[in-house]
Tab-separated table of C-alpha atoms in Angstrom:
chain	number	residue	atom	x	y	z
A	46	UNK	CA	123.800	78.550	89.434
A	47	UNK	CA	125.070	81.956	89.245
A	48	UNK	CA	124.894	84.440	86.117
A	49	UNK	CA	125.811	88.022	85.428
A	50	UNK	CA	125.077	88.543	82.007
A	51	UNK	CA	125.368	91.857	79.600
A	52	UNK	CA	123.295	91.298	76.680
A	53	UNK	CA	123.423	92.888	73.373
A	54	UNK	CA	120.279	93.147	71.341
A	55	UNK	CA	122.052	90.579	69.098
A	56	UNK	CA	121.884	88.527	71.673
A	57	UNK	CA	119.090	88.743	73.691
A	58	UNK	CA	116.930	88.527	70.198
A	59	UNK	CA	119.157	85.281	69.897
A	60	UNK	CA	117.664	83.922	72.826
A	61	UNK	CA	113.970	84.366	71.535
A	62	UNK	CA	114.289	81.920	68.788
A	63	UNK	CA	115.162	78.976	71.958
A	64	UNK	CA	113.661	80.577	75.371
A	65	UNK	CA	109.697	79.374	74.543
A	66	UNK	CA	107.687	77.481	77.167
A	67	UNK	CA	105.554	76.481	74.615
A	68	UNK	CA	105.909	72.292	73.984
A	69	UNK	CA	104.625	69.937	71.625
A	70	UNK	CA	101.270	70.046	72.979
A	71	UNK	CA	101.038	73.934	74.534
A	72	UNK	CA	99.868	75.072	70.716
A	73	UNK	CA	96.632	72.467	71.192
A	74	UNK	CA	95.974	74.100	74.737
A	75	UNK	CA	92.597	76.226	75.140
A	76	UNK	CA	92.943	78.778	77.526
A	77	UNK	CA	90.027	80.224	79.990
A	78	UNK	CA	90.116	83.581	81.797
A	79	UNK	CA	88.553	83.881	85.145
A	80	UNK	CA	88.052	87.464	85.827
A	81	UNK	CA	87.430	89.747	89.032
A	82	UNK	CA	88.532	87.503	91.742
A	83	UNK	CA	88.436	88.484	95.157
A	84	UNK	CA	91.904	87.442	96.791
A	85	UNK	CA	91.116	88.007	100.254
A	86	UNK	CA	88.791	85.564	102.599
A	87	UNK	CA	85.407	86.649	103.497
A	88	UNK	CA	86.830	87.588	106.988
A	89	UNK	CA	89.004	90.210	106.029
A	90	UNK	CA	86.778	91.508	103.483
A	91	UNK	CA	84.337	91.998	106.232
A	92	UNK	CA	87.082	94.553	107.835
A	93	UNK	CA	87.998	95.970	104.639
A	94	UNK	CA	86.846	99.645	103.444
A	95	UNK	CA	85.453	99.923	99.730
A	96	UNK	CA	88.563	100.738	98.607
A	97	UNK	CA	90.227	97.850	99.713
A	98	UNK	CA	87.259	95.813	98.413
A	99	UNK	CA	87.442	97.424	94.781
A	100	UNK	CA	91.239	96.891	94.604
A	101	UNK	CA	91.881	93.327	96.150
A	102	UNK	CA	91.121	91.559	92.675
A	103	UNK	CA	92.837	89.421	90.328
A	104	UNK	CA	92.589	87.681	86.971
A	105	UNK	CA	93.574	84.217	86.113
A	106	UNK	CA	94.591	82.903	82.478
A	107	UNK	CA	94.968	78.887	82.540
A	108	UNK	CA	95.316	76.013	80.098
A	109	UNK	CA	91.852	74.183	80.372
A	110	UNK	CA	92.376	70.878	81.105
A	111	UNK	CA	96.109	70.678	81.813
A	112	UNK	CA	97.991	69.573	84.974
A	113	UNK	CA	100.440	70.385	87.205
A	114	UNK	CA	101.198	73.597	85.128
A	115	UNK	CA	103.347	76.388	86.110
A	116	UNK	CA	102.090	80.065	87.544
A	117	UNK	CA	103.197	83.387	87.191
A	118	UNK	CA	101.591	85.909	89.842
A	119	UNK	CA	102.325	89.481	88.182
A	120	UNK	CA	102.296	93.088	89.444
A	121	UNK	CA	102.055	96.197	87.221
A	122	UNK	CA	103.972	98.799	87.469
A	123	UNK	CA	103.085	102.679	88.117
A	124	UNK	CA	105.468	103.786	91.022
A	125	UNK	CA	102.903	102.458	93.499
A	126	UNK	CA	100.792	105.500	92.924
A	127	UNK	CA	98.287	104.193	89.615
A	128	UNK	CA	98.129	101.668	86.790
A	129	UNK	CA	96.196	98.418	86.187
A	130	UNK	CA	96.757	94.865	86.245
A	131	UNK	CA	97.181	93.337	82.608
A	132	UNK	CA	98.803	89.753	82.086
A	133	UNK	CA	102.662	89.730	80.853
A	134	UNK	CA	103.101	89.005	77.415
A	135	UNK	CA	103.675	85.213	78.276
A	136	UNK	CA	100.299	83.850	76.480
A	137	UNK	CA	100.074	80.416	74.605
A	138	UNK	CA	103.097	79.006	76.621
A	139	UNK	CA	101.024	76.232	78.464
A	140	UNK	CA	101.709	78.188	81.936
A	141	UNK	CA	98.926	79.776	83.996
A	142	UNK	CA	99.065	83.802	84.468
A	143	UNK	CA	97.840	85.379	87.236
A	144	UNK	CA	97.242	89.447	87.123
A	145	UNK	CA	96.801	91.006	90.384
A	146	UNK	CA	95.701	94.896	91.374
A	147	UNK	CA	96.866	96.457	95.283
A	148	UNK	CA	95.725	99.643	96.740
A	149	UNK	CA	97.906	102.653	95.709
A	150	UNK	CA	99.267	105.535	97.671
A	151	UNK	CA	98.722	107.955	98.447
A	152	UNK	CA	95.265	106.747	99.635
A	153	UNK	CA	96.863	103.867	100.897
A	154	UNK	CA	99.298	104.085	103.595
A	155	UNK	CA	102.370	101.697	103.899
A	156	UNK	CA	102.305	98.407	103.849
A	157	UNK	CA	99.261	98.098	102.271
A	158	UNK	CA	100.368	97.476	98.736
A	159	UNK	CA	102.490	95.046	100.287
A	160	UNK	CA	99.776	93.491	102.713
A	161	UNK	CA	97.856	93.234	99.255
A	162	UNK	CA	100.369	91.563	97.121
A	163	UNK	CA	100.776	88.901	99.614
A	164	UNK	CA	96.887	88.222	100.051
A	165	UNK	CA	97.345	87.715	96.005
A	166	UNK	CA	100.122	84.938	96.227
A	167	UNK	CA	98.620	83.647	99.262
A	168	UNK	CA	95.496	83.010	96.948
A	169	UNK	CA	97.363	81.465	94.471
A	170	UNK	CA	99.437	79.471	96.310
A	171	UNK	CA	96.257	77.987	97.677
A	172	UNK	CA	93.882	77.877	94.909
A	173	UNK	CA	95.867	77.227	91.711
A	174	UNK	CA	95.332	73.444	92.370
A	175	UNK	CA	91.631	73.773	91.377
A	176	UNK	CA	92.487	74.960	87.943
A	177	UNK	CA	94.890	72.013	87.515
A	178	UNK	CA	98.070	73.918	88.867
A	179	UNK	CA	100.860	72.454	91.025
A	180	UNK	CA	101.228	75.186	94.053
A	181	UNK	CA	104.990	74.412	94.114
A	182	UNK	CA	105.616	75.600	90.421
A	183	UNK	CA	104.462	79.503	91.655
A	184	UNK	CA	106.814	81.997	90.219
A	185	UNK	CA	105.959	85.892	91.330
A	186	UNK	CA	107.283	88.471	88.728
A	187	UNK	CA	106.298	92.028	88.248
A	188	UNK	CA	107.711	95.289	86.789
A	189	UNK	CA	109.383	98.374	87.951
A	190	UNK	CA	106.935	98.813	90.899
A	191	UNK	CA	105.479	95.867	90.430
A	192	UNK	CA	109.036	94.101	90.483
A	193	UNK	CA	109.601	95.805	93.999
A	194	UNK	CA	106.486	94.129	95.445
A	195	UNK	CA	107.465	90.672	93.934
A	196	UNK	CA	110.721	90.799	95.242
A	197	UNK	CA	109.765	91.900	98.803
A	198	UNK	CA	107.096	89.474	99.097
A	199	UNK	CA	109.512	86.419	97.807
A	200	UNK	CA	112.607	87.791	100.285
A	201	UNK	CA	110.754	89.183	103.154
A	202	UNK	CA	109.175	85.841	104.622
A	203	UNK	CA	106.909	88.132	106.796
A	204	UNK	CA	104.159	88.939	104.184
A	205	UNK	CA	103.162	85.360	103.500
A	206	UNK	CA	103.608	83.935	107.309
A	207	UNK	CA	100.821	86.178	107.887
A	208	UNK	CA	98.794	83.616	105.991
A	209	UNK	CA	100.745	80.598	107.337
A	210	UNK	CA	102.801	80.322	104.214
A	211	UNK	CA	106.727	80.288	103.372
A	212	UNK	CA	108.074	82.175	101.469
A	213	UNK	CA	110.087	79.392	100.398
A	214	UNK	CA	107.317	77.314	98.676
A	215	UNK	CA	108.041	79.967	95.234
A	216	UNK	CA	109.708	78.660	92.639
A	217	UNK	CA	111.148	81.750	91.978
A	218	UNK	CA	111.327	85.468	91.846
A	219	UNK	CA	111.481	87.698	88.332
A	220	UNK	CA	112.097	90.993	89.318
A	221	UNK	CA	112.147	93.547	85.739
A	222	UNK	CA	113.564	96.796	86.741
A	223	UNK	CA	112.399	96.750	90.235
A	224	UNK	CA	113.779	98.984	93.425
A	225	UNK	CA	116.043	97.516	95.935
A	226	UNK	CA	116.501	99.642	97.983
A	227	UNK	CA	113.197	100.963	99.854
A	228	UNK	CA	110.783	102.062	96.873
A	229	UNK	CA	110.828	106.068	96.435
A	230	UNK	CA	107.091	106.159	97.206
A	231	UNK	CA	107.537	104.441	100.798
A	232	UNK	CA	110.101	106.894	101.817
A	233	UNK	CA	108.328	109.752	101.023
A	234	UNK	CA	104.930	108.329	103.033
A	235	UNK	CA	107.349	107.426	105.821
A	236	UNK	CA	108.494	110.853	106.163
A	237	UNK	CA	111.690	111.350	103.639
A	238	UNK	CA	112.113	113.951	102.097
A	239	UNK	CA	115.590	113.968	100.595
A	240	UNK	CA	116.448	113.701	97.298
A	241	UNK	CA	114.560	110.762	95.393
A	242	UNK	CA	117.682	109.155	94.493
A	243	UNK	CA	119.002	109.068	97.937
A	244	UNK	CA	119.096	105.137	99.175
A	245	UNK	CA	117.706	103.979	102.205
A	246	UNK	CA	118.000	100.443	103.159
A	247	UNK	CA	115.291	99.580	105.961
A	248	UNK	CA	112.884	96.524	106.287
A	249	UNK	CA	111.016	97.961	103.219
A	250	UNK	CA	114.106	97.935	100.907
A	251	UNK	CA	114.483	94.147	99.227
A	252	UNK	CA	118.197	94.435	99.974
A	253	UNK	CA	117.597	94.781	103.657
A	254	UNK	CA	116.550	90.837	103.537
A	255	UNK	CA	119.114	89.702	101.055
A	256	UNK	CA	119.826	85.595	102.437
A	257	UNK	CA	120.982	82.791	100.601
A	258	UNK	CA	117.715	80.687	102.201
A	259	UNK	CA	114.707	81.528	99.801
A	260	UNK	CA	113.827	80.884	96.393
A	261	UNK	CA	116.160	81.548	92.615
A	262	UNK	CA	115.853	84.836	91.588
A	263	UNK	CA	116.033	86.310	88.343
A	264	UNK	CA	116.894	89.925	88.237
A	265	UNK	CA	116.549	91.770	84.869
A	266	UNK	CA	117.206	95.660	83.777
A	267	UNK	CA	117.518	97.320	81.035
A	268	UNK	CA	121.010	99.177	79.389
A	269	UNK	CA	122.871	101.508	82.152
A	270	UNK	CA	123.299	104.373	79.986
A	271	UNK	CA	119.396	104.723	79.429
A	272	UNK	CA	117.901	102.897	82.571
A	273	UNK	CA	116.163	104.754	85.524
A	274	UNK	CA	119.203	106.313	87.275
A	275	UNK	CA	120.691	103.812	89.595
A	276	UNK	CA	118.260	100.973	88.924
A	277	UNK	CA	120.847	98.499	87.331
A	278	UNK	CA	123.290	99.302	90.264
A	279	UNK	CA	121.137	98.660	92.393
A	280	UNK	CA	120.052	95.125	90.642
A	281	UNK	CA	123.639	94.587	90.609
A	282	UNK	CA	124.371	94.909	94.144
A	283	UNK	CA	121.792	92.562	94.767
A	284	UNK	CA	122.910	89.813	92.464
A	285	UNK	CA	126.752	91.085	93.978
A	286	UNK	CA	125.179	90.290	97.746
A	287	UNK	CA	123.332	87.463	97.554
A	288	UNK	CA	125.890	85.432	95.505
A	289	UNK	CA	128.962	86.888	98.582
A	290	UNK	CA	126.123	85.184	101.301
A	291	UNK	CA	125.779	82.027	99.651
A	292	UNK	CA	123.202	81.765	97.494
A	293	UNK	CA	123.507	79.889	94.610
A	294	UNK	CA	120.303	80.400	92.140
A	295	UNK	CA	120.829	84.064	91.422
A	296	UNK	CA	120.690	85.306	88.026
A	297	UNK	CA	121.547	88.901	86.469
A	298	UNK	CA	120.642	90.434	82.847
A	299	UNK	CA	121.684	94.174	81.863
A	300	UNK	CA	119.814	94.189	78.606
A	301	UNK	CA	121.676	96.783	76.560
A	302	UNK	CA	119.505	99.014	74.541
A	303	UNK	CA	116.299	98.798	75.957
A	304	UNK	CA	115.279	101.419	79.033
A	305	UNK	CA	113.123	101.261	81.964
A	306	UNK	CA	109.758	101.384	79.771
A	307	UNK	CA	111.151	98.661	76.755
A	308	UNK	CA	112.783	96.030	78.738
A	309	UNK	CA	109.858	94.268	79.855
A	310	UNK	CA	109.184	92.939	76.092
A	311	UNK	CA	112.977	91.672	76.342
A	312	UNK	CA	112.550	90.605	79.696
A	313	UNK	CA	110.392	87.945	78.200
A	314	UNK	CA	112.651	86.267	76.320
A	315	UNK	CA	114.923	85.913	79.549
A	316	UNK	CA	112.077	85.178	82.268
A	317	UNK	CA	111.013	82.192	79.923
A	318	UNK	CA	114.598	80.868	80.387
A	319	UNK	CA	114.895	81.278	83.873
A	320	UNK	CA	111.693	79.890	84.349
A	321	UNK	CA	113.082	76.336	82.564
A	322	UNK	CA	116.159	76.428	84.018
A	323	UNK	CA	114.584	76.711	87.786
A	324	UNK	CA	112.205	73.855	87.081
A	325	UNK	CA	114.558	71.602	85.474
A	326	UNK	CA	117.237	72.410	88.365
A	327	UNK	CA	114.246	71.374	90.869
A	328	UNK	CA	113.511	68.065	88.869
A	329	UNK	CA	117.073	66.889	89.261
A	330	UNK	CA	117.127	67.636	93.033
């Protein structure tokens, strides 16, 4: 299943009226909200500074009394130097949201943000089950930043062997106007100081670990002509690469007429798709 899709405003606000979640019996749902949850073990806590401590939480939204429901683990955005977590706009659609925060340079040094966003999944791959989740229906999605940490974490199968988990087991990756190449913030703590737009492709660049062996990916941007510079190219390549190795659940939205800010809201509308389409495609194998 491979797409490369332009899509106007016409039709990505098209989409919205057929791309819900939401079933018969999502609307009758109550939702709970578990707040301030430590993602790392007591072990590693016991290592960590207070900064570490303060930072390593998440927040869960679930349907009460549901089963086997879907997950989305998501990371803010902020260029890996601020923001907070806050749960995508994906409420009331009878999936589970996770919202996780990660230490931020530049008082964190490479790969802690990374190290972080793995502990998160890790958590959620192994504790969703006691809120009535099925581990294998854990999407990780993010944006801009955020999207750059989701994607490494889902490609990179290092992150999550750490905690004796494959990278495999997602469901799938949504990455909303995320980096490819290695993050501008990890080239300048690694020493870089060329231009910001200058690519580098190392082990901390998501195209460095481009395969056609791990989970479907969803890669969304925003229009070309008012996207951060090189950030739809970059998306592109990706989708471009990964289809020319093999891989056949890759799919690509340039969503014309919304920027690097904006096309998260659109993004929706296109993540709730893809988020179907991958389960569906998973029931019939």
């Amino acid at each position: 299943m491979i797409f490369r899709c332009a899509l106007s405003i016409g039709m990505w606000c098209l989409l919205s009226s057929s791309a819900s979640l939401a079933d018969a019996t999502a609307a009758k749902l109550e939702f709970g909200v578990e707040n301030n949850i430590a993602y790392y073990d007591a072990a590693a806590l016991a290592r960590a500074d207070d900064y570490q401590k303060q930072q390593s939480k998440l927040d869960v939204y679930y349907p009460k009394g549901a089963k086997s429901f879907t997950t989305v683990v998501w990371f803010h955005g902020g260029g890996l130097t601020g923001g907070s977590r806050y749960f995508p706009d994906l409420k009331d659609q009878g999936i589970a949201l996770v919202a996780a925060s990660y230490r931020f340079a530049p008082k964190a040094q490479p790969p802690a943000y990374l190290e972080d966003s793995a502990a998160a999944v890790a958590w959620v791959l192994e504790n969703i089950g006691r809120y009535g989740g099925d581990p294998k229906k854990v999407f990780v999605s993010g944006h801009s930043a955020g999207a750059y940490l989701a994607t490494m974490i889902a490609m990179d199968p290092k992150w999550l062997g750490a905690h004796q988990l494959s990278n495999k087991s997602l469901a799938g990756v949504i990455a909303i106007s995320g980096q490819m190449t290695t993050h501008f913030t990890v080239k300048k703590q690694r020493g870089d100081d060329a231009a910001q737009l200058r690519p580098i492709i190392d082990e901390y660049a998501p195209l460095y670990h481009a395969a056609n062996e791990f989970s479907p990916i969803c890669l969304i941007v925003g229009g070309r002509d008012i996207e951060f510079k090189s950030r739809v190219e970059e998306n592109e390549l990706m989708a471009v690469t990964l289809r020319n190795l093999g891989h056949k659940k890759v799919e690509f939205y340039e969503m014309a007429g919304l920027d690097h800010g904006t096309v998260e809201q659109g993004a929706m509308i296109v993540m709730r798709g893809f988020i179907q389409r991958t389960l569906q495609g998973n029931d019939r194998e």
